[in-house]
Coordinates of C-alpha atoms in Angstrom, one line a residue:
M17 CA 91.7 -19.4 -17.4
R18 CA 90.3 -17.2 -15.0
G19 CA 88.1 -15.0 -17.4
K20 CA 87.2 -17.8 -18.8
V21 CA 85.5 -19.0 -16.1
V22 CA 84.0 -16.0 -14.8
I23 CA 82.3 -15.8 -18.4
S24 CA 81.0 -19.3 -18.0
G25 CA 79.0 -18.2 -15.1
L26 CA 77.2 -15.0 -16.1
Q27 CA 75.8 -17.4 -18.6
R28 CA 74.4 -20.1 -16.3
Q29 CA 73.3 -16.3 -14.4
V30 CA 71.3 -15.7 -17.9
A31 CA 69.8 -18.9 -18.7
L32 CA 68.5 -18.9 -15.0
S33 CA 67.3 -14.9 -14.9
G34 CA 66.1 -16.3 -18.1
T35 CA 63.9 -19.3 -16.7
E36 CA 63.1 -17.1 -13.6
M37 CA 61.1 -15.0 -15.8
K38 CA 59.2 -17.5 -17.8
T39 CA 58.2 -18.6 -14.3
A40 CA 56.9 -14.8 -13.0
E41 CA 55.9 -14.4 -17.0
K42 CA 53.4 -18.0 -15.9
K43 CA 52.4 -16.9 -12.3
L44 CA 51.2 -13.5 -13.4
R45 CA 49.2 -15.1 -16.5
L46 CA 48.0 -17.5 -13.8
Q47 CA 47.0 -14.7 -11.2
Y48 CA 44.9 -13.0 -14.2
R49 CA 43.3 -15.6 -14.9
V50 CA 41.8 -16.2 -11.7
L51 CA 41.4 -12.9 -10.7
R52 CA 39.0 -12.2 -14.0
I53 CA 37.5 -15.2 -12.9
V54 CA 36.0 -14.0 -9.7
S55 CA 35.1 -10.5 -11.0
G56 CA 33.8 -11.8 -13.6
T57 CA 31.7 -14.4 -11.0
V58 CA 30.7 -12.0 -8.7
M59 CA 29.7 -9.1 -11.1
L60 CA 27.5 -12.3 -12.9
S61 CA 26.7 -12.8 -10.0
G62 CA 24.9 -9.9 -8.5
L63 CA 23.1 -9.5 -11.8
L64 CA 21.5 -12.8 -11.8
Y65 CA 20.3 -12.0 -8.4
Q66 CA 18.6 -8.6 -9.0
A67 CA 17.5 -10.0 -12.1
T68 CA 15.4 -12.6 -10.1
G69 CA 14.0 -10.9 -7.6
T70 CA 12.7 -8.8 -10.4
L71 CA 11.0 -11.9 -12.4
V72 CA 9.9 -13.4 -8.9
S73 CA 8.5 -9.8 -7.6
F74 CA 6.3 -10.2 -10.5
F75 CA 5.2 -14.1 -11.3
G76 CA 4.1 -13.2 -7.6
R77 CA 2.0 -10.2 -7.4
P78 CA -0.1 -10.2 -10.8
T79 CA -1.5 -7.3 -10.2
V80 CA 1.6 -3.8 -10.0
V81 CA 0.6 -2.0 -7.4
D82 CA 2.6 0.9 -6.0
V83 CA 2.2 1.1 -1.7
L84 CA 2.6 4.7 -0.6
I85 CA 2.8 4.6 3.4
E86 CA 0.9 7.1 4.9
S87 CA 2.4 10.8 5.1
T88 CA 1.1 14.5 4.5
Q89 CA -0.1 13.7 1.0
T90 CA -1.7 16.3 -0.8
L91 CA -5.7 16.8 0.5
R92 CA -8.1 18.5 -1.5
F93 CA -10.5 20.3 0.8
P94 CA -13.7 18.7 1.0
G95 CA -16.9 20.4 0.7
I96 CA -19.1 21.0 3.7
S97 CA -22.9 20.9 4.9
V98 CA -23.9 23.1 7.1
C99 CA -27.7 22.3 9.0
V100 CA -29.1 25.0 11.7
T101 CA -32.5 25.2 13.2
N102 CA -34.5 28.4 13.5
W103 CA -33.9 29.1 10.0
I104 CA -37.1 31.5 9.0
K105 CA -35.8 35.2 8.1
K106 CA -39.0 38.0 9.9
D107 CA -38.5 40.2 6.3
K108 CA -38.9 37.1 4.0
L109 CA -41.2 36.0 6.1
C110 CA -43.5 39.6 6.8
Q111 CA -43.6 39.5 2.7
R112 CA -44.8 36.7 2.4
Y113 CA -47.3 35.9 5.0
P114 CA -48.8 39.4 6.7
K115 CA -49.6 37.6 9.1
F116 CA -46.8 36.4 10.6
C117 CA -45.2 40.3 10.8
N118 CA -46.6 41.1 15.0
L119 CA -45.1 37.4 15.4
T120 CA -46.8 36.1 18.6
D121 CA -47.0 33.1 20.9
D122 CA -50.0 32.1 20.3
K123 CA -49.1 32.1 16.6
I124 CA -46.6 29.8 17.1
P125 CA -48.4 26.7 16.4
E126 CA -49.5 27.9 13.1
L127 CA -47.0 29.1 12.2
R128 CA -45.5 25.1 11.9
S129 CA -48.6 24.5 10.4
V130 CA -48.0 26.2 6.9
L131 CA -44.2 24.9 7.3
D132 CA -45.6 21.9 7.4
Q133 CA -47.6 21.9 4.4
D134 CA -46.2 25.0 2.0
G135 CA -44.0 24.1 -0.4
N136 CA -40.4 27.0 -1.5
L137 CA -39.7 28.0 1.8
G138 CA -36.8 28.3 1.0
E139 CA -37.9 31.9 0.0
I140 CA -38.0 33.1 3.8
A141 CA -35.2 31.1 4.9
L142 CA -31.5 33.2 5.7
D143 CA -29.3 34.1 2.8
A144 CA -26.2 31.9 3.3
T145 CA -23.7 34.6 4.2
D146 CA -26.0 35.6 7.7
V147 CA -25.6 32.1 8.9
I148 CA -22.2 30.8 7.5
Q149 CA -18.1 32.8 7.3
T150 CA -15.5 30.5 6.5
T151 CA -11.8 31.5 5.4
I152 CA -8.8 29.5 4.7
E153 CA -5.8 30.2 6.4
D154 CA -1.8 29.3 5.6
P155 CA 0.3 30.0 9.3
T156 CA 3.1 28.6 7.2
L157 CA 3.4 31.7 4.9
Y158 CA 6.2 34.6 6.2
Y159 CA 3.1 36.8 6.1
Y160 CA -0.6 35.7 7.6
K161 CA -2.8 34.4 4.1
F162 CA -6.1 35.0 4.5
I163 CA -9.3 33.7 2.1
L164 CA -13.1 34.7 2.8
E165 CA -14.9 33.4 1.5
D166 CA -18.7 34.9 0.9
K167 CA -19.6 33.5 -2.9
Q168 CA -20.0 30.0 -3.0
I169 CA -22.5 29.5 0.4
V170 CA -25.4 28.5 -0.9
Q171 CA -28.9 27.0 0.3
S172 CA -28.2 24.0 -0.8
F173 CA -31.1 21.5 0.4
S174 CA -33.3 21.5 3.3
R175 CA -35.1 18.2 6.7
L176 CA -37.7 20.3 6.8
P177 CA -39.7 21.4 8.9
K178 CA -36.4 21.8 11.4
Y179 CA -33.8 22.0 10.0
M180 CA -32.1 24.7 6.9
C181 CA -28.9 23.5 5.1
Y182 CA -25.8 25.5 3.3
T183 CA -22.9 24.0 1.8
L184 CA -19.8 25.0 0.8
N185 CA -18.0 24.8 -2.3
W186 CA -14.8 25.9 -2.6
K187 CA -14.6 24.9 -6.2
G188 CA -16.3 28.3 -7.7
N189 CA -13.5 30.5 -6.1
Q190 CA -10.2 30.9 -8.1
E191 CA -7.9 32.2 -5.2
M192 CA -9.2 28.5 -3.9
S193 CA -7.7 27.1 -6.8
A194 CA -4.2 26.7 -6.0
Y195 CA -4.8 26.5 -2.6
H196 CA -7.2 23.4 -2.4
E197 CA -4.5 20.6 -1.9
Y198 CA -1.8 22.4 0.3
P199 CA -2.0 20.2 3.4
P200 CA -0.7 23.5 5.8
L201 CA -4.3 25.1 5.3
F202 CA -6.2 25.1 7.7
G203 CA -10.7 25.7 7.6
R204 CA -12.7 28.3 10.1
M205 CA -16.0 27.9 10.1
F206 CA -18.4 30.4 11.8
I207 CA -21.6 30.4 12.4
T208 CA -24.1 32.7 13.7
W209 CA -27.8 33.0 14.5
K210 CA -28.3 37.2 14.6
I211 CA -31.4 37.1 17.0
S212 CA -32.7 39.8 15.8
R213 CA -33.1 38.6 11.9
L214 CA -35.2 35.4 13.0
V215 CA -37.5 33.2 14.5
S216 CA -36.6 31.6 16.8
L217 CA -38.4 27.8 17.0
D218 CA -36.1 25.4 18.2
R219 CA -33.5 25.0 20.7
Y220 CA -30.6 26.9 18.9
V221 CA -28.3 23.1 17.3
A222 CA -26.5 22.8 13.7
D223 CA -24.9 19.7 12.8
V224 CA -22.1 19.5 9.9
G225 CA -21.5 17.0 7.3
F226 CA -17.9 16.7 5.3
H227 CA -18.2 15.1 1.6
H228 CA -17.0 15.8 -1.8
V229 CA -17.3 19.0 -3.3
D230 CA -19.1 17.4 -6.4
S231 CA -21.6 16.2 -4.6
L232 CA -24.1 16.4 -1.7
D233 CA -24.6 14.5 2.0
A234 CA -28.8 15.1 2.1
G235 CA -29.7 11.3 1.8
A236 CA -26.9 10.9 5.2
K237 CA -28.2 12.4 8.5
H238 CA -25.5 14.0 9.8
T239 CA -23.5 12.6 12.9
V240 CA -21.7 16.0 14.5
I241 CA -23.9 17.3 16.1
L242 CA -22.5 21.5 17.3
E243 CA -23.8 23.7 19.8
P244 CA -23.9 27.6 20.5
N245 CA -20.7 29.1 22.4
G246 CA -18.5 25.6 21.5
N247 CA -15.3 25.7 19.2
Y248 CA -14.7 22.4 17.6
E249 CA -11.5 21.3 16.0
Y250 CA -11.4 18.1 13.0
S251 CA -9.2 16.8 11.4
I252 CA -9.2 15.3 7.8
E253 CA -8.0 12.0 6.8
Q254 CA -9.0 11.1 3.3
K255 CA -9.2 7.5 2.3
G256 CA -9.5 5.5 -0.7
S257 CA -9.9 2.0 -2.7
V258 CA -8.9 1.1 -6.1
A259 CA -10.7 -2.3 -6.6
L260 CA -7.4 -4.7 -8.0
P261 CA -8.6 -6.0 -12.3
A262 CA -8.2 -9.3 -12.6
P263 CA -5.9 -11.7 -11.9
Y264 CA -5.2 -9.8 -8.8
D265 CA -3.6 -11.0 -5.9
T266 CA -4.2 -8.5 -2.5
N267 CA -3.6 -9.4 1.1
C268 CA -7.4 -9.4 2.4
A269 CA -9.6 -11.8 4.9
D270 CA -12.6 -13.7 4.0
Y271 CA -15.0 -12.4 6.2
K272 CA -17.5 -14.8 5.9
L273 CA -14.9 -17.2 7.7
L274 CA -14.4 -14.7 11.0
G275 CA -18.3 -14.6 11.8
T276 CA -20.6 -12.3 12.0
H277 CA -20.4 -9.6 14.8
R278 CA -21.0 -10.6 18.1
F279 CA -23.9 -8.0 19.1
Y280 CA -24.8 -6.2 16.3
P281 CA -25.8 -8.4 12.8
A282 CA -23.5 -7.9 10.3
Y283 CA -19.6 -9.8 9.8
M284 CA -16.4 -8.6 11.3
T285 CA -14.3 -5.6 9.6
Q286 CA -12.0 -5.2 11.9
T287 CA -9.5 -7.4 11.4
G288 CA -5.2 -5.8 10.5
N289 CA -6.4 -6.3 6.9
H290 CA -3.7 -3.9 5.3
L291 CA 0.6 -5.1 4.5
R292 CA 2.8 -5.7 6.4
H293 CA 5.5 -5.7 4.0
H294 CA 7.6 -3.5 6.2
S295 CA 7.3 -3.7 9.2
G296 CA 5.9 -6.4 10.2
L297 CA 3.1 -4.5 12.1
P298 CA -0.4 -4.1 10.2
E299 CA 0.2 -0.4 8.1
Q300 CA -1.7 2.2 6.1
R301 CA -1.4 2.3 3.0
E302 CA -2.6 3.4 -0.2
W303 CA -3.1 1.3 -3.2
N304 CA -3.3 2.4 -6.6
T305 CA -2.8 0.8 -9.7
L306 CA 0.1 1.3 -11.7
Q307 CA 0.0 3.3 -15.5
R308 CA 1.4 1.1 -18.6
S309 CA 3.9 3.2 -18.9
T310 CA 5.5 3.2 -16.0
T311 CA 5.7 -0.5 -15.6
V312 CA 7.2 -0.3 -19.3
L313 CA 9.8 2.3 -17.8
A314 CA 10.6 -0.2 -15.3
V315 CA 11.4 -2.6 -18.5
I316 CA 13.6 -0.2 -19.5
G317 CA 15.4 0.8 -16.7
G318 CA 15.6 -3.1 -15.4
Y319 CA 17.3 -3.3 -19.6
L320 CA 20.2 -0.4 -19.2
G321 CA 21.0 -2.0 -15.7
F322 CA 21.9 -5.1 -17.5
W323 CA 24.5 -2.9 -20.4
L324 CA 25.6 -1.0 -17.3
G325 CA 27.0 -4.3 -15.5
L326 CA 27.9 -5.5 -18.5
S327 CA 29.9 -1.7 -18.9
M328 CA 30.7 -2.0 -15.5
Y329 CA 32.8 -5.3 -16.4
S330 CA 34.6 -4.5 -19.6
G331 CA 36.1 -1.2 -17.3
V332 CA 37.1 -4.1 -14.9
T333 CA 38.8 -5.9 -17.6
K334 CA 40.6 -3.5 -19.5
I335 CA 42.5 -1.9 -15.8
L336 CA 43.1 -5.4 -15.2
F337 CA 44.8 -5.9 -19.2
R338 CA 46.3 -1.9 -17.4
I339 CA 47.9 -3.4 -14.5
Q340 CA 49.1 -6.2 -16.1
A341 CA 51.1 -4.5 -18.9
I342 CA 52.9 -2.4 -15.6
I343 CA 54.5 -5.3 -13.7
A344 CA 55.1 -7.2 -16.9
K345 CA 57.6 -4.3 -17.5
R346 CA 58.9 -3.8 -14.7
T347 CA 59.2 -7.9 -14.6
K348 CA 61.2 -7.3 -17.9
D349 CA 63.4 -4.9 -17.0
P350 CA 66.0 -7.9 -15.1
L351 CA 66.0 -9.6 -18.4
N352 CA 67.1 -6.8 -19.9
K353 CA 70.2 -6.2 -18.1
A354 CA 70.9 -9.4 -18.4
R355 CA 71.0 -9.4 -22.4
S356 CA 73.4 -5.9 -21.8
V357 CA 76.1 -8.3 -19.2
T358 CA 75.1 -11.1 -22.0
T359 CA 77.0 -8.9 -24.8
T360 CA 79.7 -7.7 -22.6
T361 CA 80.7 -11.1 -22.0
H362 CA 81.0 -12.3 -25.5
Y363 CA 83.1 -9.2 -26.1
I364 CA 85.3 -9.9 -23.1
R365 CA 85.7 -14.0 -24.6
R366 CA 86.9 -12.1 -27.3
L367 CA 89.7 -9.9 -26.1
S368 CA 91.0 -12.4 -23.1
T369 CA 93.5 -12.8 -25.3
Y370 CA 95.0 -9.8 -25.5
F371 CA 94.3 -8.5 -21.7
T372 CA 95.4 -10.3 -18.5
P373 CA 93.1 -12.2 -16.6
G374 CA 92.7 -9.3 -14.1
V375 CA 91.6 -5.9 -16.3
A376 CA 89.2 -9.0 -17.7
L377 CA 87.7 -9.7 -14.3
A378 CA 87.8 -5.9 -13.6
A379 CA 85.8 -5.5 -17.1
V380 CA 83.4 -8.4 -15.7
N381 CA 82.7 -7.2 -12.9
L382 CA 81.6 -3.6 -14.2
S383 CA 79.4 -5.3 -16.4
L384 CA 80.7 -2.6 -19.3
D385 CA 78.9 -2.1 -22.7
P386 CA 80.8 -2.0 -25.7
E387 CA 78.4 0.4 -27.2
R388 CA 78.8 2.7 -24.0
E389 CA 82.3 2.7 -23.0
P390 CA 84.2 4.1 -26.1
W391 CA 87.5 2.6 -25.1
L392 CA 86.5 -0.2 -25.6
A393 CA 84.4 0.0 -29.0
S394 CA 88.0 1.2 -30.4
S395 CA 90.0 -2.0 -28.4
I396 CA 87.1 -4.0 -31.0
K397 CA 87.7 -2.4 -34.0
Q398 CA 91.6 -2.5 -33.2
L399 CA 90.8 -6.9 -33.7

């Protein structure tokens, strides 16, 4: 009968749909496995690359250092010492040596002899505020910040008989405690000779030396010579060197192999002995040995990075599982429809003796479900 032919054709179609479903599931599983292997390999490769770089750097440079590129870092203002000529104050000289109260040119040789032989000459020197006035200015503020320093300038040492020296040390100034490491600050120093108050014996000259605030440069000769009616501007650069503990690995050159200087009895040292890591050219850097706490934090950071990589791998795996579930759900929908068709054909086979072939064919084409079609269910019950 035609009904039987239609029913057997539907059975073959359902069987074919089940085979295709199994094939699709196998392909999906294979694709998922490949995707999981590829993603896991990529993540593991990145983790090994990072860990390998860290280990190579650690074992390649046994001494860990922190390299700072030159920039506007904090700069501690130095101490400044000024040595001036013509430092004798008339009032003090007259008080200690009355015979020089009315000083004339013929008494100058005798005064020089006294200066060479007598001691405690600081008692006849000019006061610090009579020679030096200095200010600290901050042009970056919206208001004019001005600090007048007149208390921390003291008479420090001398190079007799010609020079008496005064030193500016800002450490005793409470206002400077908040500004001594602020780069935009400008310091201005005024050196004056008040001719009416002093004894003129030499040409008016001053020399200046910059040094640390906790020390003096009394044993060094100043290389900066200043003359009256001049305006001098200096930029101060702070440098420091740290001896690396053994075992160490620096980029230093063997100066003895370079030989001595052509004109001076000294070794060649201007060899551009600087790090060439970033730009390939000699770069000015500051080297500071890292503390142990910093190294510990670096190890902890690497440990956290390892577990972060594992958590990312776990997250990607969950996402892949979710995608697989969605695809599987969509793939099973045609199979469910095929099963409903199988149920319909089963009932149609039993009803084929009571209906004409045309009715059976119409039922198959409409994919009638006895559970959804009341008239078909009632007919089945009559059987």
